Amino acid sequence: MKIFKSVLFLMIFSGICIMAKTEVKVPEIKTETVYINGNKNYEIVKPVFTDNVKFKAVNDEINKLLDVELLKEDEKEICVNDPERCGDYEISAKPDIIYADNNVISFTINGYWYTGGAHGGSWVISFLVNRKTGKIITDTLKTNNKAVFNKIQKYITDNPDGIFFEDKHTAEDLMNSAVVYQSGKNTVGIMYMNYVVAPYAAGMPEFEYNTKTKKLYFLDSYSEEEVQKIEIK
């Protein structure tokens, strides 16, 4: 299906991504909800920048990601090919604002789909936008700080028990497969999708890098009831 292939491509190669932590309001953004072909199981909540001149490039990227016409085709195709299970299939997407200040807006589009099998699949694509110019910022930790991924590579290799796969990952592999997002004024999040470095049951492992102190942490949500920040030296 066209839309699933597009989403998988973005999941693997997107350079700026993540899950929301706290509610942040940004008046430049409104949302539009669409039920694909009237199907309540296909709920798309699309973020839209109201100033389509200043933020045109961002709106264009969002429209490519959440292509309503392709989704309409896919929904029809699923229901024609497998009518008995058509009502069980599900696709959803919605935005979350991660962080905003006078200079930047960091937001994600979080999605989920189920098209049969034991469980569905989640994905997240995030955008970092220059609030003053409306341009998408592409110069991120992922593109200019390989030393951080060397540390992540060593941590994953040294700590496979219960969380990570025992597969060997190079720092370059980890850099290319990471989803990177701005989570605060001086903090950058680094997340890995399901199955990239850990089994499905482990969720999406996350790291945090402080650009001011240069400290790197693993956000351990697996060993304790509350998330523990483990410094990686």
Backbone as CSV, one residue per row, in Angstrom:
resi,resn,N_x,N_y,N_z,CA_x,CA_y,CA_z,C_x,C_y,C_z
1,MET,0.830,-1.189,0.000,0.000,0.000,0.000,0.870,1.246,0.000
2,LYS,0.518,2.203,-0.797,1.383,3.364,-1.019,1.687,4.124,0.261
3,ILE,0.652,4.371,1.073,0.864,5.204,2.250,1.731,4.514,3.269
4,PHE,1.597,3.164,3.406,2.420,2.441,4.364,3.883,2.480,3.954
5,LYS,4.167,2.364,2.649,5.537,2.429,2.171,6.123,3.806,2.444
6,SER,5.325,4.848,2.250,5.802,6.209,2.499,6.112,6.412,3.966
7,VAL,5.254,5.906,4.836,5.462,6.070,6.273,6.683,5.302,6.742
8,LEU,6.866,4.074,6.235,8.028,3.291,6.617,9.311,3.993,6.208
9,PHE,9.331,4.583,5.038,10.503,5.332,4.579,10.809,6.480,5.535
10,LEU,9.773,7.209,5.929,9.968,8.340,6.827,10.395,7.882,8.207
11,MET,9.886,6.738,8.663,10.272,6.213,9.959,11.764,5.943,10.019
12,ILE,12.307,5.413,8.925,13.702,5.013,8.910,14.627,6.188,8.710
13,PHE,14.251,7.110,7.827,15.180,8.145,7.421,14.898,9.540,7.974
14,SER,13.828,9.712,8.723,13.554,11.048,9.244,14.645,11.494,10.197
15,GLY,14.998,12.786,10.117,16.104,13.264,10.917,15.727,13.989,12.183
16,ILE,14.469,14.299,12.377,14.110,15.104,13.536,12.807,14.579,14.118
17,CYS,12.826,13.788,15.177,11.579,13.166,15.579,11.392,12.942,17.083
18,ILE,9.966,12.657,17.504,9.721,12.131,18.851,8.327,12.193,19.453
19,MET,8.188,11.651,20.682,6.936,11.581,21.392,6.783,12.805,22.308
20,ALA,5.559,13.232,22.520,5.333,14.436,23.317,5.523,14.172,24.801
21,LYS,6.031,15.200,25.516,6.261,15.079,26.952,5.262,15.929,27.744
22,THR,5.081,17.164,27.385,4.156,18.044,28.084,3.351,18.830,27.054
23,GLU,2.215,19.364,27.498,1.374,20.118,26.586,1.928,21.527,26.406
24,VAL,2.152,21.905,25.173,2.648,23.235,24.841,1.700,23.816,23.796
25,LYS,1.244,25.035,24.016,0.316,25.650,23.075,1.056,26.578,22.124
26,VAL,0.769,26.414,20.845,1.376,27.248,19.805,0.245,27.810,18.953
27,PRO,-0.042,29.102,19.056,-1.180,29.686,18.333,-1.039,29.639,16.815
28,GLU,0.178,29.467,16.317,0.374,29.403,14.860,-0.225,28.138,14.247
29,ILE,-0.510,27.138,15.090,-0.967,25.841,14.587,-2.419,25.578,14.982
30,LYS,-3.207,25.154,14.023,-4.553,24.648,14.294,-4.589,23.188,13.833
31,THR,-5.660,22.481,14.106,-5.766,21.089,13.675,-7.032,20.871,12.849
32,GLU,-6.930,19.952,11.918,-8.075,19.545,11.098,-8.231,18.033,11.216
33,THR,-9.425,17.579,11.561,-9.679,16.146,11.716,-10.407,15.604,10.491
34,VAL,-9.871,14.503,9.959,-10.466,13.867,8.777,-10.685,12.390,9.075
35,TYR,-11.894,11.896,8.788,-12.165,10.465,8.837,-12.137,9.959,7.403
36,ILE,-11.156,9.142,7.081,-10.940,8.713,5.700,-12.130,7.909,5.190
37,ASN,-12.745,8.412,4.136,-13.939,7.791,3.548,-15.042,7.595,4.595
38,GLY,-15.049,8.457,5.602,-16.059,8.356,6.648,-15.815,7.240,7.649
39,ASN,-14.693,6.545,7.539,-14.372,5.415,8.409,-13.815,5.944,9.740
40,LYS,-14.514,5.687,10.833,-14.107,6.202,12.147,-12.804,5.567,12.635
41,ASN,-12.445,4.419,12.066,-11.179,3.778,12.424,-9.991,4.396,11.695
42,TYR,-10.271,5.298,10.792,-9.207,5.987,10.052,-9.278,7.479,10.389
43,GLU,-8.806,7.807,11.583,-8.897,9.180,12.073,-7.550,9.885,11.913
44,ILE,-7.536,10.935,11.117,-6.323,11.713,10.880,-6.533,13.120,11.423
45,VAL,-5.747,13.489,12.423,-5.777,14.842,12.968,-4.524,15.547,12.446
46,LYS,-4.727,16.437,11.509,-3.606,17.066,10.809,-3.300,18.448,11.385
47,PRO,-2.022,18.710,11.760,-1.642,20.058,12.172,-1.481,20.955,10.950
48,VAL,-1.962,22.182,11.057,-1.878,23.122,9.940,-1.411,24.479,10.468
49,PHE,-0.336,25.006,9.890,0.077,26.364,10.228,-0.832,27.336,9.490
50,THR,-1.434,28.255,10.235,-2.426,29.142,9.647,-1.816,30.128,8.651
51,ASP,-0.560,30.484,8.846,0.131,31.367,7.902,0.819,30.505,6.847
52,ASN,0.107,30.231,5.757,0.628,29.315,4.744,1.646,29.969,3.818
53,VAL,1.915,31.231,4.017,2.996,31.880,3.268,4.312,31.674,4.020
54,LYS,4.326,32.053,5.264,5.529,31.923,6.089,5.897,30.463,6.330
55,PHE,4.903,29.629,6.599,5.157,28.231,6.964,4.786,27.265,5.837
56,LYS,4.831,27.721,4.613,4.410,26.886,3.482,5.203,25.582,3.391
57,ALA,6.513,25.664,3.581,7.351,24.467,3.459,6.956,23.405,4.488
58,VAL,6.611,23.841,5.707,6.204,22.891,6.738,4.859,22.274,6.390
59,ASN,3.900,23.101,5.989,2.592,22.582,5.598,2.704,21.595,4.444
60,ASP,3.584,21.888,3.497,3.782,20.985,2.358,4.294,19.622,2.829
61,GLU,5.237,19.624,3.774,5.783,18.365,4.284,4.725,17.578,5.045
62,ILE,3.897,18.267,5.817,2.825,17.598,6.545,1.831,16.971,5.570
63,ASN,1.510,17.693,4.501,0.566,17.170,3.506,1.124,15.952,2.776
64,LYS,2.437,15.923,2.587,3.062,14.745,1.966,2.975,13.544,2.905
65,LEU,3.212,13.799,4.180,3.180,12.720,5.158,1.775,12.178,5.353
66,LEU,0.815,13.085,5.522,-0.576,12.696,5.729,-1.360,12.981,4.454
67,ASP,-1.069,12.207,3.427,-1.691,12.386,2.117,-3.095,11.770,2.146
68,VAL,-4.090,12.599,2.286,-5.465,12.130,2.439,-5.936,11.339,1.228
69,GLU,-5.548,11.759,0.040,-5.985,11.052,-1.167,-5.408,9.636,-1.218
70,LEU,-4.126,9.478,-0.842,-3.533,8.140,-0.796,-4.196,7.283,0.269
71,LEU,-4.499,7.893,1.403,-5.177,7.156,2.460,-6.556,6.691,2.029
72,LYS,-7.251,7.517,1.259,-8.562,7.113,0.739,-8.433,5.890,-0.168
73,GLU,-7.405,5.893,-1.018,-7.169,4.757,-1.910,-6.864,3.498,-1.100
74,ASP,-6.008,3.632,-0.082,-5.631,2.480,0.725,-6.804,1.921,1.510
75,GLU,-7.634,2.795,2.049,-8.786,2.333,2.812,-9.729,1.539,1.920
76,LYS,-9.946,2.025,0.718,-10.811,1.309,-0.229,-10.193,-0.029,-0.619
77,GLU,-8.872,-0.032,-0.830,-8.179,-1.251,-1.243,-8.279,-2.329,-0.164
78,ILE,-8.079,-1.930,1.093,-8.167,-2.878,2.199,-9.559,-3.493,2.266
79,CYS,-10.571,-2.656,2.156,-11.939,-3.148,2.304,-12.378,-4.013,1.117
80,VAL,-11.796,-3.795,-0.054,-12.105,-4.635,-1.215,-11.395,-5.978,-1.104
81,ASN,-10.119,-5.964,-0.688,-9.326,-7.185,-0.629,-9.674,-8.073,0.563
82,ASP,-10.122,-7.482,1.635,-10.407,-8.255,2.853,-11.640,-7.690,3.558
83,PRO,-12.809,-7.808,2.939,-14.021,-7.170,3.471,-14.431,-7.662,4.855
84,GLU,-14.129,-8.936,5.177,-14.542,-9.470,6.467,-13.818,-8.796,7.631
85,ARG,-12.582,-8.335,7.374,-11.792,-7.725,8.446,-11.642,-6.216,8.261
86,CYS,-12.317,-5.689,7.283,-12.193,-4.268,6.971,-12.449,-3.396,8.190
87,GLY,-13.462,-3.726,8.958,-13.820,-2.917,10.108,-12.842,-3.014,11.260
88,ASP,-11.950,-4.035,11.228,-10.975,-4.203,12.309,-9.701,-3.411,12.061
89,TYR,-9.447,-3.043,10.829,-8.223,-2.310,10.509,-8.320,-0.876,11.011
90,GLU,-7.164,-0.327,11.341,-7.160,1.007,11.954,-5.928,1.806,11.538
91,ILE,-6.137,3.070,11.270,-5.035,4.016,11.067,-5.382,5.300,11.804
92,SER,-4.429,5.835,12.545,-4.662,7.108,13.210,-3.380,7.925,13.213
93,ALA,-3.533,9.223,13.279,-2.384,10.124,13.364,-2.833,11.398,14.049
94,LYS,-1.974,11.935,14.900,-2.310,13.192,15.574,-1.024,13.925,15.954
95,PRO,-1.091,15.244,16.079,0.101,16.027,16.430,0.248,16.216,17.934
96,ASP,1.474,16.448,18.356,1.780,16.850,19.725,2.891,17.893,19.675
97,ILE,2.707,18.960,20.412,3.755,19.976,20.507,4.708,19.559,21.616
98,ILE,6.004,19.465,21.304,6.986,19.020,22.277,7.593,20.202,23.029
99,TYR,8.007,21.222,22.290,8.702,22.350,22.897,8.562,23.563,21.984
100,ALA,8.469,24.735,22.600,8.432,25.966,21.815,8.995,27.114,22.639
101,ASP,9.751,27.978,21.980,10.183,29.227,22.590,10.093,30.310,21.515
102,ASN,10.730,31.440,21.716,10.638,32.517,20.729,11.308,32.182,19.404
103,ASN,12.179,31.183,19.418,12.978,30.877,18.222,12.551,29.622,17.481
104,VAL,12.067,28.612,18.209,11.777,27.338,17.559,10.437,26.769,18.000
105,ILE,9.917,25.879,17.155,8.749,25.059,17.488,9.123,23.616,17.181
106,SER,9.025,22.760,18.181,9.315,21.343,17.998,8.011,20.569,18.185
107,PHE,7.562,19.880,17.138,6.308,19.132,17.248,6.425,17.800,16.519
108,THR,5.557,16.885,16.892,5.563,15.573,16.265,4.203,15.260,15.660
109,ILE,4.209,14.291,14.773,2.972,13.644,14.330,3.136,12.183,14.716
110,ASN,2.271,11.723,15.602,2.345,10.356,16.108,1.272,9.506,15.433
111,GLY,1.683,8.379,14.892,0.734,7.556,14.163,0.689,6.117,14.644
112,TYR,-0.371,5.441,14.260,-0.561,4.021,14.591,-1.344,3.375,13.468
113,TRP,-0.975,2.152,13.123,-1.808,1.401,12.193,-1.880,-0.058,12.592
114,TYR,-3.011,-0.672,12.297,-3.202,-2.100,12.493,-3.857,-2.660,11.241
115,THR,-3.181,-3.569,10.595,-3.714,-4.180,9.367,-3.661,-5.700,9.460
116,GLY,-3.885,-6.213,10.671,-3.855,-7.651,10.885,-2.614,-8.066,11.659
117,GLY,-2.611,-9.293,12.159,-1.461,-9.783,12.897,-1.638,-9.647,14.398
118,ALA,-0.550,-9.916,15.123,-0.602,-9.936,16.579,-0.768,-8.546,17.183
119,HIS,-0.201,-7.548,16.539,-0.302,-6.197,17.079,-0.090,-5.185,15.966
120,GLY,-0.432,-3.949,16.250,-0.245,-2.892,15.273,1.162,-2.328,15.332
121,GLY,1.365,-1.236,14.628,2.670,-0.594,14.610,2.525,0.901,14.828
122,SER,3.460,1.467,15.584,3.443,2.900,15.844,4.580,3.583,15.095
123,TRP,4.392,4.844,14.802,5.459,5.626,14.174,5.354,7.065,14.650
124,VAL,6.439,7.763,14.556,6.455,9.171,14.965,7.415,9.934,14.067
125,ILE,6.938,11.045,13.561,7.745,11.939,12.736,7.703,13.302,13.400
126,SER,8.862,13.939,13.589,8.822,15.249,14.203,9.486,16.302,13.343
127,PHE,9.124,17.522,13.625,9.615,18.674,12.876,10.181,19.700,13.855
128,LEU,11.290,20.293,13.477,11.849,21.418,14.217,11.802,22.615,13.282
129,VAL,11.086,23.647,13.699,10.788,24.771,12.813,11.321,26.068,13.409
130,ASN,11.935,26.886,12.566,12.350,28.221,12.967,11.097,29.087,13.080
131,ARG,10.783,29.524,14.264,9.524,30.233,14.492,9.504,31.604,13.824
132,LYS,10.670,32.198,13.642,10.739,33.542,13.068,10.686,33.527,11.544
133,THR,11.301,32.512,10.923,11.348,32.462,9.457,10.353,31.479,8.853
134,GLY,9.889,30.515,9.666,8.979,29.496,9.154,9.683,28.345,8.471
135,LYS,11.006,28.354,8.445,11.770,27.310,7.767,11.948,26.087,8.657
136,ILE,12.077,24.919,8.028,12.370,23.693,8.754,13.867,23.654,9.057
137,ILE,14.212,23.375,10.305,15.616,23.294,10.707,16.100,21.857,10.509
138,THR,17.153,21.692,9.742,17.677,20.349,9.454,19.036,20.102,10.102
139,ASP,19.663,21.153,10.625,20.967,20.997,11.259,20.739,20.570,12.705
140,THR,20.782,19.268,12.962,20.476,18.737,14.279,21.676,17.998,14.842
141,LEU,21.511,17.508,16.061,22.544,16.687,16.690,22.922,15.516,15.784
142,LYS,21.945,14.997,15.081,22.180,13.829,14.228,23.189,14.122,13.133
143,THR,23.246,15.358,12.692,24.110,15.694,11.572,25.446,16.281,11.995
144,ASN,25.602,16.634,13.269,26.845,17.330,13.616,27.508,16.886,14.923
145,ASN,27.142,15.736,15.470,27.770,15.301,16.706,27.863,13.774,16.766
146,LYS,28.809,13.216,16.044,28.961,11.762,15.985,29.458,11.187,17.303
147,ALA,30.135,12.006,18.111,30.662,11.517,19.386,29.552,11.007,20.290
148,VAL,28.378,11.637,20.220,27.242,11.203,21.031,26.825,9.791,20.656
149,PHE,26.828,9.498,19.364,26.412,8.173,18.916,27.469,7.112,19.193
150,ASN,28.716,7.512,19.316,29.741,6.583,19.763,29.454,6.129,21.192
151,LYS,29.018,7.060,22.029,28.676,6.728,23.412,27.437,5.831,23.477
152,ILE,26.439,6.145,22.639,25.229,5.321,22.609,25.563,3.906,22.146
153,GLN,26.408,3.813,21.143,26.814,2.502,20.631,27.463,1.661,21.724
154,LYS,28.337,2.261,22.497,29.008,1.533,23.576,28.020,1.130,24.652
155,TYR,27.083,2.033,24.995,26.108,1.726,26.040,25.209,0.565,25.619
156,ILE,24.725,0.581,24.395,23.855,-0.501,23.914,24.608,-1.819,23.879
157,THR,25.849,-1.783,23.446,26.662,-2.999,23.369,26.937,-3.573,24.752
158,ASP,27.156,-2.692,25.722,27.494,-3.140,27.079,26.277,-3.502,27.916
159,ASN,25.076,-3.108,27.475,23.880,-3.320,28.300,22.733,-3.960,27.520
160,PRO,22.944,-5.152,26.953,21.871,-5.766,26.156,20.812,-6.472,26.990
161,ASP,21.113,-6.790,28.254,20.237,-7.640,29.043,18.892,-6.976,29.351
162,GLY,17.846,-7.601,28.883,16.494,-7.176,29.211,15.935,-6.024,28.406
163,ILE,16.770,-5.301,27.689,16.281,-4.151,26.933,16.699,-4.230,25.474
164,PHE,17.998,-4.237,25.226,18.500,-4.141,23.857,18.774,-5.508,23.233
165,PHE,18.707,-5.544,21.909,19.164,-6.721,21.177,20.665,-6.896,21.395
166,GLU,21.135,-8.117,21.217,22.569,-8.358,21.315,23.274,-8.129,19.979
167,ASP,22.521,-7.743,18.969,23.118,-7.453,17.662,24.139,-6.330,17.794
168,LYS,25.146,-6.374,16.944,26.167,-5.329,16.955,25.717,-4.164,16.079
169,HIS,25.763,-2.966,16.631,25.388,-1.761,15.896,26.599,-0.839,15.835
170,THR,26.872,-0.307,14.664,27.932,0.686,14.576,27.357,2.045,14.962
171,ALA,28.241,2.970,15.326,27.788,4.323,15.664,27.103,4.973,14.466
172,GLU,27.602,4.689,13.281,26.988,5.257,12.073,25.586,4.708,11.859
173,ASP,25.405,3.392,12.079,24.073,2.793,11.971,23.103,3.453,12.941
174,LEU,23.570,3.650,14.166,22.713,4.241,15.199,22.377,5.690,14.889
175,MET,23.310,6.399,14.276,23.052,7.783,13.887,22.017,7.840,12.766
176,ASN,22.159,6.954,11.791,21.259,6.968,10.638,19.844,6.516,10.988
177,SER,19.714,5.645,11.977,18.385,5.116,12.319,17.706,5.881,13.453
178,ALA,18.403,6.827,14.058,17.836,7.559,15.193,16.788,8.566,14.752
179,VAL,15.831,8.805,15.633,14.916,9.927,15.464,15.312,10.960,16.511
180,VAL,15.591,12.161,16.073,16.172,13.190,16.930,15.214,14.369,17.032
181,TYR,15.054,14.913,18.226,14.082,15.974,18.440,14.561,16.915,19.533
182,GLN,14.124,18.135,19.517,14.431,19.070,20.588,13.359,18.940,21.660
183,SER,13.790,18.614,22.881,12.828,18.389,23.961,12.828,19.506,24.990
184,GLY,13.781,20.429,24.911,13.852,21.544,25.840,14.839,22.577,25.326
185,LYS,15.026,23.646,26.099,15.922,24.711,25.652,17.325,24.188,25.393
186,ASN,17.816,23.318,26.286,19.177,22.793,26.163,19.217,21.278,26.036
187,THR,18.082,20.669,25.687,18.058,19.214,25.627,17.564,18.699,24.279
188,VAL,18.182,17.614,23.864,17.836,16.945,22.613,17.520,15.494,22.931
189,GLY,16.419,14.989,22.409,16.055,13.598,22.601,16.485,12.760,21.415
190,ILE,16.845,11.523,21.692,17.243,10.562,20.654,16.450,9.290,20.912
191,MET,15.648,8.877,19.954,14.787,7.726,20.149,14.975,6.726,19.021
192,TYR,14.753,5.439,19.344,14.831,4.373,18.354,13.488,3.661,18.274
193,MET,12.995,3.505,17.064,11.700,2.895,16.829,11.706,1.411,17.230
194,ASN,10.500,0.823,17.275,10.360,-0.598,17.576,11.260,-1.436,16.676
195,TYR,11.945,-2.390,17.285,12.763,-3.392,16.592,14.104,-2.867,16.079
196,VAL,14.386,-1.588,16.197,15.672,-1.087,15.678,16.825,-1.527,16.567
197,VAL,16.704,-1.294,17.881,17.759,-1.704,18.810,17.224,-2.585,19.935
198,ALA,15.907,-2.769,19.986,15.293,-3.526,21.081,14.029,-4.220,20.596
199,PRO,13.600,-5.297,21.273,12.371,-5.993,20.872,11.135,-5.138,21.086
200,TYR,10.038,-5.565,20.494,8.789,-4.797,20.552,8.365,-4.533,21.997
201,ALA,8.529,-5.547,22.867,8.089,-5.415,24.256,8.848,-4.327,25.004
202,ALA,10.028,-3.970,24.544,10.830,-2.938,25.202,10.425,-1.536,24.777
203,GLY,9.538,-1.446,23.812,9.081,-0.130,23.367,10.106,0.580,22.507
204,MET,10.223,1.894,22.694,11.133,2.715,21.899,12.166,3.350,22.842
205,PRO,13.341,2.753,22.962,14.361,3.284,23.877,14.721,4.731,23.557
206,GLU,14.901,5.530,24.617,15.195,6.950,24.440,16.445,7.371,25.217
207,PHE,17.154,8.314,24.627,18.313,8.936,25.259,18.088,10.446,25.273
208,GLU,18.825,11.134,26.142,18.720,12.588,26.217,20.118,13.193,26.284
209,TYR,20.340,14.198,25.455,21.638,14.877,25.427,21.449,16.337,25.797
210,ASN,22.247,16.802,26.763,22.190,18.197,27.182,23.254,18.971,26.412
211,THR,22.828,19.878,25.575,23.763,20.600,24.712,24.602,21.610,25.483
212,LYS,24.173,21.954,26.701,24.920,22.915,27.515,25.984,22.220,28.353
213,THR,25.596,21.142,29.042,26.541,20.430,29.908,27.310,19.345,29.164
214,LYS,26.838,18.999,27.944,27.431,17.938,27.125,27.264,16.550,27.754
215,LYS,26.274,16.403,28.635,26.038,15.117,29.268,24.974,14.326,28.499
216,LEU,25.162,13.008,28.460,24.250,12.102,27.761,23.631,11.151,28.773
217,TYR,22.324,10.914,28.631,21.612,10.039,29.561,20.796,8.999,28.792
218,PHE,20.638,7.818,29.414,19.659,6.844,28.953,18.444,6.985,29.846
219,LEU,17.267,7.113,29.255,16.027,7.254,30.022,15.453,5.865,30.270
220,ASP,15.805,5.288,31.387,15.433,3.914,31.714,14.025,3.876,32.304
221,SER,13.088,3.401,31.516,11.701,3.258,31.980,11.342,1.790,32.168
222,TYR,12.346,0.938,32.198,12.106,-0.504,32.218,12.418,-1.139,33.570
223,SER,13.346,-0.553,34.333,13.799,-1.176,35.575,13.018,-0.722,36.800
224,GLU,12.472,0.500,36.756,11.768,1.064,37.905,10.379,1.553,37.480
225,GLU,9.548,1.897,38.482,8.218,2.412,38.188,8.296,3.780,37.530
226,GLU,9.288,4.591,37.915,9.481,5.903,37.327,10.712,5.890,36.429
227,VAL,10.716,6.775,35.458,11.834,6.845,34.534,13.096,7.277,35.272
228,GLN,14.167,6.532,35.079,15.454,6.847,35.688,16.400,7.391,34.619
229,LYS,17.068,8.499,34.920,18.051,9.064,34.009,19.422,8.533,34.384
230,ILE,19.982,7.709,33.524,21.289,7.123,33.771,22.324,7.828,32.928
231,GLU,23.278,8.459,33.568,24.302,9.173,32.823,25.251,8.212,32.133
232,ILE,25.543,8.505,30.876,26.483,7.686,30.101,27.774,8.472,29.969
233,LYS,28.836,7.950,30.515,30.108,8.671,30.499,31.075,8.096,29.472
